[in-house]
Amino acid sequence: MTYTPPWQRSCACRCLLHHHLPRTTYNEPDCACTITCATQPLTLLADRWGCALFLDPAGDLWHVSAMTHGTWDWSNAAEIDTRSDLHDAGRLIEQLLRHVAQVLAAPLP
């Protein structure tokens, strides 16, 4: 079985904007994709911060705020940058998620 990166997969979560289509950006207005959508990259749920953290195709750390009823504020999803209160912790989380992605990408013995 060949691995397909999330940004090359088709939406499987019935988002009206992306259903059966690839999702190449993560901050489109009206996106209703779930965190479990096939298009969603490696994701860490950060309940304490009220968001989910994930790596984009370039390996940069993004955040998306949680909303009510299991929905996500995709229109305001953004990369965590140096101005963010989460920047210092985000750098460590980004490194750890990159490491996890490398471990998952390695062939099984």
Coordinates of C-alpha atoms in Angstrom, one line a residue, residues 20-72:
H20 CA -14.5 14.3 -2.8
L21 CA -12.0 17.0 -3.6
P22 CA -8.4 17.7 -2.4
R23 CA -7.9 20.4 0.2
T24 CA -4.8 22.3 -0.5
T25 CA -5.2 25.2 1.9
Y26 CA -6.3 25.2 5.5
N27 CA -7.9 28.6 6.0
E28 CA -10.6 28.7 3.4
P29 CA -13.9 30.4 4.5
D30 CA -16.8 28.0 4.7
C31 CA -14.6 25.0 5.1
A32 CA -16.3 22.5 7.5
C33 CA -13.7 19.7 7.3
T34 CA -13.2 17.7 10.5
I35 CA -9.9 17.0 12.2
T36 CA -10.5 13.3 11.1
C37 CA -10.9 14.2 7.4
A38 CA -8.5 12.3 5.1
T39 CA -7.1 15.7 4.0
Q40 CA -6.1 16.7 7.5
P41 CA -2.3 16.3 8.1
L42 CA -0.7 15.0 11.3
T43 CA -2.7 16.7 14.1
L44 CA -2.4 17.3 17.8
L45 CA -5.5 18.2 19.7
A46 CA -4.6 20.8 22.3
D47 CA -7.7 21.0 24.4
R48 CA -6.0 23.1 27.1
W49 CA -5.3 25.8 24.4
G50 CA -8.7 25.4 22.7
C51 CA -7.2 24.4 19.4
A52 CA -5.6 21.8 17.2
L53 CA -2.0 22.0 16.1
F54 CA -0.9 20.5 12.8
L55 CA 2.0 20.5 10.3
D56 CA 1.3 21.9 6.8
P57 CA 2.8 20.4 3.7
A58 CA 6.0 22.4 4.3
G59 CA 6.3 21.1 7.9
D60 CA 5.3 24.4 9.5
L61 CA 3.1 24.4 12.6
W62 CA -0.4 25.8 12.2
H63 CA -3.2 26.2 14.7
V64 CA -7.0 26.1 14.3
S65 CA -9.3 27.1 17.1
A66 CA -12.0 24.8 18.3
M67 CA -15.6 25.9 18.1
T68 CA -18.9 24.5 19.4
H69 CA -20.2 21.1 18.4
G70 CA -16.9 19.7 17.2
T71 CA -16.4 22.3 14.5
W72 CA -13.2 24.3 13.7

